[in-house]
Amino acid sequence: MLGECQQQEARFMDCLEAYGLDRGRKKCTDLFEDYHECQTKTKQFKRFMAMRKERDRQIAEGKLKGDEKYVSPKVDSY
Amino acid sequence: MSEACQIARKQDLPPPGGYKPIPYKRLPAKQLFSGYTIFAGYIGMTVGAIYLYNLTAKQIKKHEIEMRSAKMAIYPMLLAERDREYLKQIRRNRDAEAELMRDVPGWEVGTYYGERVYKLIPPDTLVEPIFHEYYAHSSPSDWYRRAYIKLRS
């Protein structure tokens, strides 16, 4: 659990080491974004927010009702 | 003076026969058992207790070993079952997401409005969901129940 982002970090640091800090800032943005995403999980959270908002909107509008409203996982599966 | 002798007044006198003697001698405590008796009683009780304990101790130890062995034996299977259910659920989540966001402009399943979550990995790799994503399509009560279990265990 503590080593989730090791791979992303290693790649980013290798890139920075190769290019130095100034050029590296421009060249390694993709690697940096992957690393940042792994550490903070912002995009995944934003995805969740968008999906949840859409689901609530559809429920309020009446498109989803009854048993189709939610798809719940089993409690001990995560 | 003659009146004082005729009227009988109440006086605070000692009881008839005098007072009983005051006990002043030391009264030591009553000795129920002597010292050696107490030691002998203690050892006797310990021996008796050890005997009674050993009547069922072996059985209990065997029982404990059995339970522990059984738990250790089925533990991998339970983990495997949990992983299976996890994988099934993320597939269901993907299908639910596809159906939910069908009419939303710009949304592709597995991305955030077209922007992939991790840019530099091959597109088919499994990106493990975070807790919120895993429970994104669940009813709030199930979500809170799971979060409560996590918080309190």
PDB file of C-alpha atoms in Angstrom:
ATOM      1  CA  MET A   1       0.000   0.000   0.000  1.00  0.00           C
ATOM      2  CA  LEU A   2       2.871   2.332   0.638  1.00  0.00           C
ATOM      3  CA  GLY A   3       4.453   1.636  -2.714  1.00  0.00           C
ATOM      4  CA  GLU A   4       1.613   2.504  -5.017  1.00  0.00           C
ATOM      5  CA  CYS A   5       3.286   5.329  -6.891  1.00  0.00           C
ATOM      6  CA  GLN A   6       6.846   4.085  -6.877  1.00  0.00           C
ATOM      7  CA  GLN A   7       6.836   3.282 -10.557  1.00  0.00           C
ATOM      8  CA  GLN A   8       5.440   6.651 -11.578  1.00  0.00           C
ATOM      9  CA  GLU A   9       7.802   8.467  -9.296  1.00  0.00           C
ATOM     10  CA  ALA A  10      10.818   6.569 -10.588  1.00  0.00           C
ATOM     11  CA  ARG A  11       9.922   7.360 -14.177  1.00  0.00           C
ATOM     12  CA  PHE A  12       9.419  11.024 -13.462  1.00  0.00           C
ATOM     13  CA  MET A  13      12.623  11.314 -11.502  1.00  0.00           C
ATOM     14  CA  ASP A  14      14.567   9.549 -14.219  1.00  0.00           C
ATOM     15  CA  CYS A  15      13.197  11.991 -16.739  1.00  0.00           C
ATOM     16  CA  LEU A  16      14.093  14.946 -14.537  1.00  0.00           C
ATOM     17  CA  GLU A  17      17.523  13.551 -13.969  1.00  0.00           C
ATOM     18  CA  ALA A  18      18.048  13.194 -17.689  1.00  0.00           C
ATOM     19  CA  TYR A  19      16.831  16.638 -18.633  1.00  0.00           C
ATOM     20  CA  GLY A  20      17.572  18.683 -15.558  1.00  0.00           C
ATOM     21  CA  LEU A  21      15.000  20.803 -13.819  1.00  0.00           C
ATOM     22  CA  ASP A  22      14.328  23.602 -16.319  1.00  0.00           C
ATOM     23  CA  ARG A  23      14.005  21.563 -19.479  1.00  0.00           C
ATOM     24  CA  GLY A  24      12.536  18.735 -17.445  1.00  0.00           C
ATOM     25  CA  ARG A  25       9.634  20.884 -16.368  1.00  0.00           C
ATOM     26  CA  LYS A  26       8.570  21.229 -19.941  1.00  0.00           C
ATOM     27  CA  LYS A  27       9.490  17.797 -21.245  1.00  0.00           C
ATOM     28  CA  CYS A  28       8.246  15.578 -18.480  1.00  0.00           C
ATOM     29  CA  THR A  29       4.751  17.002 -17.951  1.00  0.00           C
ATOM     30  CA  ASP A  30       3.035  13.757 -18.924  1.00  0.00           C
ATOM     31  CA  LEU A  31       5.100  11.762 -16.487  1.00  0.00           C
ATOM     32  CA  PHE A  32       4.528  14.353 -13.851  1.00  0.00           C
ATOM     33  CA  GLU A  33       0.814  14.272 -14.401  1.00  0.00           C
ATOM     34  CA  ASP A  34       0.725  10.522 -14.038  1.00  0.00           C
ATOM     35  CA  TYR A  35       2.685  10.749 -10.822  1.00  0.00           C
ATOM     36  CA  HIS A  36       0.499  13.526  -9.508  1.00  0.00           C
ATOM     37  CA  GLU A  37      -2.614  11.583 -10.394  1.00  0.00           C
ATOM     38  CA  CYS A  38      -1.313   8.519  -8.623  1.00  0.00           C
ATOM     39  CA  GLN A  39      -0.522  10.473  -5.471  1.00  0.00           C
ATOM     40  CA  THR A  40      -3.638  12.589  -5.244  1.00  0.00           C
ATOM     41  CA  LYS A  41      -6.139  10.618  -7.332  1.00  0.00           C
ATOM     42  CA  THR A  42      -7.818  13.831  -8.367  1.00  0.00           C
ATOM     43  CA  LYS A  43      -9.021  12.665 -11.760  1.00  0.00           C
ATOM     44  CA  GLN A  44     -10.532   9.526 -10.363  1.00  0.00           C
ATOM     45  CA  PHE A  45     -12.320  11.575  -7.778  1.00  0.00           C
ATOM     46  CA  LYS A  46     -13.537  14.015 -10.379  1.00  0.00           C
ATOM     47  CA  ARG A  47     -14.861  11.098 -12.381  1.00  0.00           C
ATOM     48  CA  PHE A  48     -16.723   9.925  -9.352  1.00  0.00           C
ATOM     49  CA  MET A  49     -18.182  13.374  -8.814  1.00  0.00           C
ATOM     50  CA  ALA A  50     -19.337  13.665 -12.400  1.00  0.00           C
ATOM     51  CA  MET A  51     -20.942  10.232 -12.380  1.00  0.00           C
ATOM     52  CA  ARG A  52     -22.647  10.817  -9.067  1.00  0.00           C
ATOM     53  CA  LYS A  53     -23.977  14.173 -10.177  1.00  0.00           C
ATOM     54  CA  GLU A  54     -25.343  12.652 -13.344  1.00  0.00           C
ATOM     55  CA  ARG A  55     -26.954   9.817 -11.446  1.00  0.00           C
ATOM     56  CA  ASP A  56     -28.591  12.153  -8.968  1.00  0.00           C
ATOM     57  CA  ARG A  57     -29.776  14.332 -11.806  1.00  0.00           C
ATOM     58  CA  GLN A  58     -31.319  11.387 -13.576  1.00  0.00           C
ATOM     59  CA  ILE A  59     -32.994  10.188 -10.412  1.00  0.00           C
ATOM     60  CA  ALA A  60     -34.415  13.639  -9.730  1.00  0.00           C
ATOM     61  CA  GLU A  61     -35.625  13.838 -13.296  1.00  0.00           C
ATOM     62  CA  GLY A  62     -37.286  10.448 -12.928  1.00  0.00           C
ATOM     63  CA  LYS A  63     -35.368   8.554 -15.584  1.00  0.00           C
ATOM     64  CA  LEU A  64     -33.976   5.995 -13.123  1.00  0.00           C
ATOM     65  CA  LYS A  65     -36.346   4.550 -10.663  1.00  0.00           C
ATOM     66  CA  GLY A  66     -36.881   1.652  -8.330  1.00  0.00           C
ATOM     67  CA  ASP A  67     -34.321  -1.106  -8.480  1.00  0.00           C
ATOM     68  CA  GLU A  68     -32.352   0.485 -11.266  1.00  0.00           C
ATOM     69  CA  LYS A  69     -31.390   3.495  -9.227  1.00  0.00           C
ATOM     70  CA  TYR A  70     -28.243   2.064  -7.778  1.00  0.00           C
ATOM     71  CA  VAL A  71     -25.785  -0.760  -8.363  1.00  0.00           C
ATOM     72  CA  SER A  72     -24.371  -1.616  -4.951  1.00  0.00           C
ATOM     73  CA  PRO A  73     -21.317  -3.740  -4.347  1.00  0.00           C
ATOM     74  CA  LYS A  74     -21.231  -6.389  -1.673  1.00  0.00           C
ATOM     75  CA  VAL A  75     -20.032  -5.030   1.618  1.00  0.00           C
ATOM     76  CA  ASP A  76     -16.915  -7.149   1.985  1.00  0.00           C
ATOM     77  CA  SER A  77     -15.669  -7.042  -1.549  1.00  0.00           C
ATOM     78  CA  TYR A  78     -13.542  -3.895  -1.569  1.00  0.00           C
TER      79      TYR A  78
ATOM     80  CA  MET B   1     -34.646  19.988 106.513  1.00  0.00           C
ATOM     81  CA  SER B   2     -37.520  17.777 107.546  1.00  0.00           C
ATOM     82  CA  GLU B   3     -39.096  18.149 104.053  1.00  0.00           C
ATOM     83  CA  ALA B   4     -35.908  16.891 102.371  1.00  0.00           C
ATOM     84  CA  CYS B   5     -36.062  13.640 104.336  1.00  0.00           C
ATOM     85  CA  GLN B   6     -39.759  13.024 103.727  1.00  0.00           C
ATOM     86  CA  ILE B   7     -39.932  13.499  99.935  1.00  0.00           C
ATOM     87  CA  ALA B   8     -38.065  10.783  98.006  1.00  0.00           C
ATOM     88  CA  ARG B   9     -36.074  12.489  95.234  1.00  0.00           C
ATOM     89  CA  LYS B  10     -34.758  10.757  92.149  1.00  0.00           C
ATOM     90  CA  GLN B  11     -31.014  10.350  92.290  1.00  0.00           C
ATOM     91  CA  ASP B  12     -28.524   8.931  89.812  1.00  0.00           C
ATOM     92  CA  LEU B  13     -27.212   6.008  91.806  1.00  0.00           C
ATOM     93  CA  PRO B  14     -25.261   2.893  90.686  1.00  0.00           C
ATOM     94  CA  PRO B  15     -27.403  -0.164  89.902  1.00  0.00           C
ATOM     95  CA  PRO B  16     -28.221  -2.523  92.758  1.00  0.00           C
ATOM     96  CA  GLY B  17     -25.277  -4.945  93.239  1.00  0.00           C
ATOM     97  CA  GLY B  18     -22.744  -2.474  91.893  1.00  0.00           C
ATOM     98  CA  TYR B  19     -21.169  -2.209  88.487  1.00  0.00           C
ATOM     99  CA  LYS B  20     -19.725  -5.174  86.653  1.00  0.00           C
ATOM    100  CA  PRO B  21     -15.896  -5.358  86.497  1.00  0.00           C
ATOM    101  CA  ILE B  22     -14.295  -3.420  83.571  1.00  0.00           C
ATOM    102  CA  PRO B  23     -12.359  -5.767  81.199  1.00  0.00           C
ATOM    103  CA  TYR B  24      -8.854  -4.408  80.768  1.00  0.00           C
ATOM    104  CA  LYS B  25      -6.887  -7.497  79.804  1.00  0.00           C
ATOM    105  CA  ARG B  26      -5.688  -7.867  76.179  1.00  0.00           C
ATOM    106  CA  LEU B  27      -7.921 -10.100  73.997  1.00  0.00           C
ATOM    107  CA  PRO B  28      -5.922 -11.692  71.193  1.00  0.00           C
ATOM    108  CA  ALA B  29      -7.694 -12.662  67.907  1.00  0.00           C
ATOM    109  CA  LYS B  30      -9.241 -16.083  67.634  1.00  0.00           C
ATOM    110  CA  GLN B  31      -6.924 -18.440  65.783  1.00  0.00           C
ATOM    111  CA  LEU B  32      -8.925 -20.655  63.450  1.00  0.00           C
ATOM    112  CA  PHE B  33      -5.947 -22.387  61.825  1.00  0.00           C
ATOM    113  CA  SER B  34      -2.345 -22.450  62.762  1.00  0.00           C
ATOM    114  CA  GLY B  35       0.393 -21.337  60.359  1.00  0.00           C
ATOM    115  CA  TYR B  36       1.295 -24.773  59.026  1.00  0.00           C
ATOM    116  CA  THR B  37      -2.346 -25.578  58.509  1.00  0.00           C
ATOM    117  CA  ILE B  38      -2.739 -22.531  56.320  1.00  0.00           C
ATOM    118  CA  PHE B  39       0.238 -23.480  54.150  1.00  0.00           C
ATOM    119  CA  ALA B  40      -0.988 -27.035  53.887  1.00  0.00           C
ATOM    120  CA  GLY B  41      -4.445 -25.813  52.935  1.00  0.00           C
ATOM    121  CA  TYR B  42      -3.024 -23.526  50.244  1.00  0.00           C
ATOM    122  CA  ILE B  43      -0.913 -26.290  48.705  1.00  0.00           C
ATOM    123  CA  GLY B  44      -3.821 -28.670  48.876  1.00  0.00           C
ATOM    124  CA  MET B  45      -6.127 -26.250  47.095  1.00  0.00           C
ATOM    125  CA  THR B  46      -3.531 -25.592  44.409  1.00  0.00           C
ATOM    126  CA  VAL B  47      -3.037 -29.296  43.783  1.00  0.00           C
ATOM    127  CA  GLY B  48      -6.763 -29.835  43.580  1.00  0.00           C
ATOM    128  CA  ALA B  49      -7.180 -26.952  41.158  1.00  0.00           C
ATOM    129  CA  ILE B  50      -4.364 -28.181  38.915  1.00  0.00           C
ATOM    130  CA  TYR B  51      -5.983 -31.574  38.771  1.00  0.00           C
ATOM    131  CA  LEU B  52      -9.380 -30.177  37.835  1.00  0.00           C
ATOM    132  CA  TYR B  53      -7.829 -27.871  35.239  1.00  0.00           C
ATOM    133  CA  ASN B  54      -5.954 -30.689  33.605  1.00  0.00           C
ATOM    134  CA  LEU B  55      -9.095 -32.733  33.221  1.00  0.00           C
ATOM    135  CA  THR B  56     -10.219 -30.534  30.275  1.00  0.00           C
ATOM    136  CA  ALA B  57      -7.148 -28.490  29.385  1.00  0.00           C
ATOM    137  CA  LYS B  58      -5.843 -30.889  26.777  1.00  0.00           C
ATOM    138  CA  GLN B  59      -9.214 -31.026  25.087  1.00  0.00           C
ATOM    139  CA  ILE B  60      -9.477 -27.246  24.952  1.00  0.00           C
ATOM    140  CA  LYS B  61      -5.966 -26.858  23.557  1.00  0.00           C
ATOM    141  CA  LYS B  62      -6.710 -29.375  20.823  1.00  0.00           C
ATOM    142  CA  HIS B  63      -9.889 -27.513  20.002  1.00  0.00           C
ATOM    143  CA  GLU B  64      -8.054 -24.206  19.717  1.00  0.00           C
ATOM    144  CA  ILE B  65      -5.389 -25.691  17.479  1.00  0.00           C
ATOM    145  CA  GLU B  66      -8.046 -27.191  15.260  1.00  0.00           C
ATOM    146  CA  MET B  67      -9.900 -23.889  14.883  1.00  0.00           C
ATOM    147  CA  ARG B  68      -6.739 -21.990  14.135  1.00  0.00           C
ATOM    148  CA  SER B  69      -5.646 -24.522  11.555  1.00  0.00           C
ATOM    149  CA  ALA B  70      -9.023 -24.426   9.877  1.00  0.00           C
ATOM    150  CA  LYS B  71      -8.970 -20.632   9.701  1.00  0.00           C
ATOM    151  CA  MET B  72      -5.485 -20.601   8.241  1.00  0.00           C
ATOM    152  CA  ALA B  73      -6.469 -23.245   5.730  1.00  0.00           C
ATOM    153  CA  ILE B  74      -9.478 -21.421   4.314  1.00  0.00           C
ATOM    154  CA  TYR B  75      -7.985 -17.923   4.463  1.00  0.00           C
ATOM    155  CA  PRO B  76      -6.531 -17.955   0.926  1.00  0.00           C
ATOM    156  CA  MET B  77      -9.807 -19.187  -0.443  1.00  0.00           C
ATOM    157  CA  LEU B  78     -11.692 -16.378   1.231  1.00  0.00           C
ATOM    158  CA  LEU B  79      -9.237 -13.841  -0.148  1.00  0.00           C
ATOM    159  CA  ALA B  80      -9.629 -15.336  -3.592  1.00  0.00           C
ATOM    160  CA  GLU B  81     -13.384 -15.142  -3.328  1.00  0.00           C
ATOM    161  CA  ARG B  82     -13.166 -11.519  -2.316  1.00  0.00           C
ATOM    162  CA  ASP B  83     -10.949 -10.728  -5.277  1.00  0.00           C
ATOM    163  CA  ARG B  84     -13.338 -12.498  -7.604  1.00  0.00           C
ATOM    164  CA  GLU B  85     -16.236 -10.471  -6.324  1.00  0.00           C
ATOM    165  CA  TYR B  86     -14.152  -7.314  -6.650  1.00  0.00           C
ATOM    166  CA  LEU B  87     -13.394  -7.993 -10.282  1.00  0.00           C
ATOM    167  CA  LYS B  88     -17.007  -8.833 -11.031  1.00  0.00           C
ATOM    168  CA  GLN B  89     -18.085  -5.630  -9.390  1.00  0.00           C
ATOM    169  CA  ILE B  90     -15.754  -3.392 -11.359  1.00  0.00           C
ATOM    170  CA  ARG B  91     -17.101  -4.942 -14.510  1.00  0.00           C
ATOM    171  CA  ARG B  92     -20.620  -4.158 -13.347  1.00  0.00           C
ATOM    172  CA  ASN B  93     -19.494  -0.642 -12.520  1.00  0.00           C
ATOM    173  CA  ARG B  94     -18.121  -0.193 -15.999  1.00  0.00           C
ATOM    174  CA  ASP B  95     -21.380  -1.339 -17.542  1.00  0.00           C
ATOM    175  CA  ALA B  96     -23.388   0.917 -15.260  1.00  0.00           C
ATOM    176  CA  GLU B  97     -21.154   3.827 -16.135  1.00  0.00           C
ATOM    177  CA  ALA B  98     -21.552   3.149 -19.848  1.00  0.00           C
ATOM    178  CA  GLU B  99     -25.288   3.138 -19.499  1.00  0.00           C
ATOM    179  CA  LEU B 100     -25.457   6.135 -17.218  1.00  0.00           C
ATOM    180  CA  MET B 101     -23.243   8.454 -19.210  1.00  0.00           C
ATOM    181  CA  ARG B 102     -24.559   7.485 -22.600  1.00  0.00           C
ATOM    182  CA  ASP B 103     -26.050  10.861 -23.355  1.00  0.00           C
ATOM    183  CA  VAL B 104     -23.480  13.026 -21.662  1.00  0.00           C
ATOM    184  CA  PRO B 105     -21.484  14.901 -24.312  1.00  0.00           C
ATOM    185  CA  GLY B 106     -17.768  14.277 -24.302  1.00  0.00           C
ATOM    186  CA  TRP B 107     -17.746  11.393 -21.854  1.00  0.00           C
ATOM    187  CA  GLU B 108     -15.940   8.166 -22.623  1.00  0.00           C
ATOM    188  CA  VAL B 109     -16.153   5.171 -20.346  1.00  0.00           C
ATOM    189  CA  GLY B 110     -13.090   4.995 -18.127  1.00  0.00           C
ATOM    190  CA  THR B 111     -11.958   8.555 -18.767  1.00  0.00           C
ATOM    191  CA  TYR B 112     -12.815  11.952 -17.442  1.00  0.00           C
ATOM    192  CA  TYR B 113     -14.537  13.639 -20.348  1.00  0.00           C
ATOM    193  CA  GLY B 114     -12.158  12.011 -22.784  1.00  0.00           C
ATOM    194  CA  GLU B 115      -9.018  12.669 -20.777  1.00  0.00           C
ATOM    195  CA  ARG B 116      -7.500   9.376 -19.670  1.00  0.00           C
ATOM    196  CA  VAL B 117      -6.729   8.965 -15.993  1.00  0.00           C
ATOM    197  CA  TYR B 118      -3.171   7.738 -16.554  1.00  0.00           C
ATOM    198  CA  LYS B 119      -1.771   8.930 -19.826  1.00  0.00           C
ATOM    199  CA  LEU B 120       1.294   6.812 -20.317  1.00  0.00           C
ATOM    200  CA  ILE B 121       0.056   3.301 -19.657  1.00  0.00           C
ATOM    201  CA  PRO B 122      -1.410   1.067 -22.364  1.00  0.00           C
ATOM    202  CA  PRO B 123      -5.114   1.762 -22.730  1.00  0.00           C
ATOM    203  CA  ASP B 124      -6.270  -1.692 -21.662  1.00  0.00           C
ATOM    204  CA  THR B 125      -4.536  -1.881 -18.297  1.00  0.00           C
ATOM    205  CA  LEU B 126      -6.692  -2.152 -15.240  1.00  0.00           C
ATOM    206  CA  VAL B 127      -6.776   1.047 -13.244  1.00  0.00           C
ATOM    207  CA  GLU B 128      -7.843   0.058  -9.771  1.00  0.00           C
ATOM    208  CA  PRO B 129     -10.687   2.243  -8.584  1.00  0.00           C
ATOM    209  CA  ILE B 130     -10.566   4.287  -5.442  1.00  0.00           C
ATOM    210  CA  PHE B 131     -13.204   3.760  -2.802  1.00  0.00           C
ATOM    211  CA  HIS B 132     -15.426   6.489  -4.182  1.00  0.00           C
ATOM    212  CA  GLU B 133     -15.261   5.157  -7.685  1.00  0.00           C
ATOM    213  CA  TYR B 134     -16.003   1.642  -6.544  1.00  0.00           C
ATOM    214  CA  TYR B 135     -19.060   2.886  -4.715  1.00  0.00           C
ATOM    215  CA  ALA B 136     -19.963   5.518  -7.286  1.00  0.00           C
ATOM    216  CA  HIS B 137     -23.112   3.750  -8.361  1.00  0.00           C
ATOM    217  CA  SER B 138     -24.232   2.464  -5.011  1.00  0.00           C
ATOM    218  CA  SER B 139     -26.999   3.604  -2.768  1.00  0.00           C
ATOM    219  CA  PRO B 140     -25.879   5.921   0.038  1.00  0.00           C
ATOM    220  CA  SER B 141     -26.851   3.498   2.785  1.00  0.00           C
ATOM    221  CA  ASP B 142     -24.591   0.756   1.420  1.00  0.00           C
ATOM    222  CA  TRP B 143     -21.790   3.266   1.004  1.00  0.00           C
ATOM    223  CA  TYR B 144     -22.085   4.572   4.540  1.00  0.00           C
ATOM    224  CA  ARG B 145     -22.281   1.064   5.869  1.00  0.00           C
ATOM    225  CA  ARG B 146     -19.025   0.113   4.241  1.00  0.00           C
ATOM    226  CA  ALA B 147     -17.356   3.342   5.334  1.00  0.00           C
ATOM    227  CA  TYR B 148     -18.547   2.788   8.877  1.00  0.00           C
ATOM    228  CA  ILE B 149     -17.108  -0.708   8.920  1.00  0.00           C
ATOM    229  CA  LYS B 150     -13.813   0.612   7.634  1.00  0.00           C
ATOM    230  CA  LEU B 151     -13.794   3.385  10.211  1.00  0.00           C
ATOM    231  CA  ARG B 152     -14.489   1.118  13.111  1.00  0.00           C
ATOM    232  CA  SER B 153     -12.323  -1.888  12.335  1.00  0.00           C
TER     233      SER B 153
END
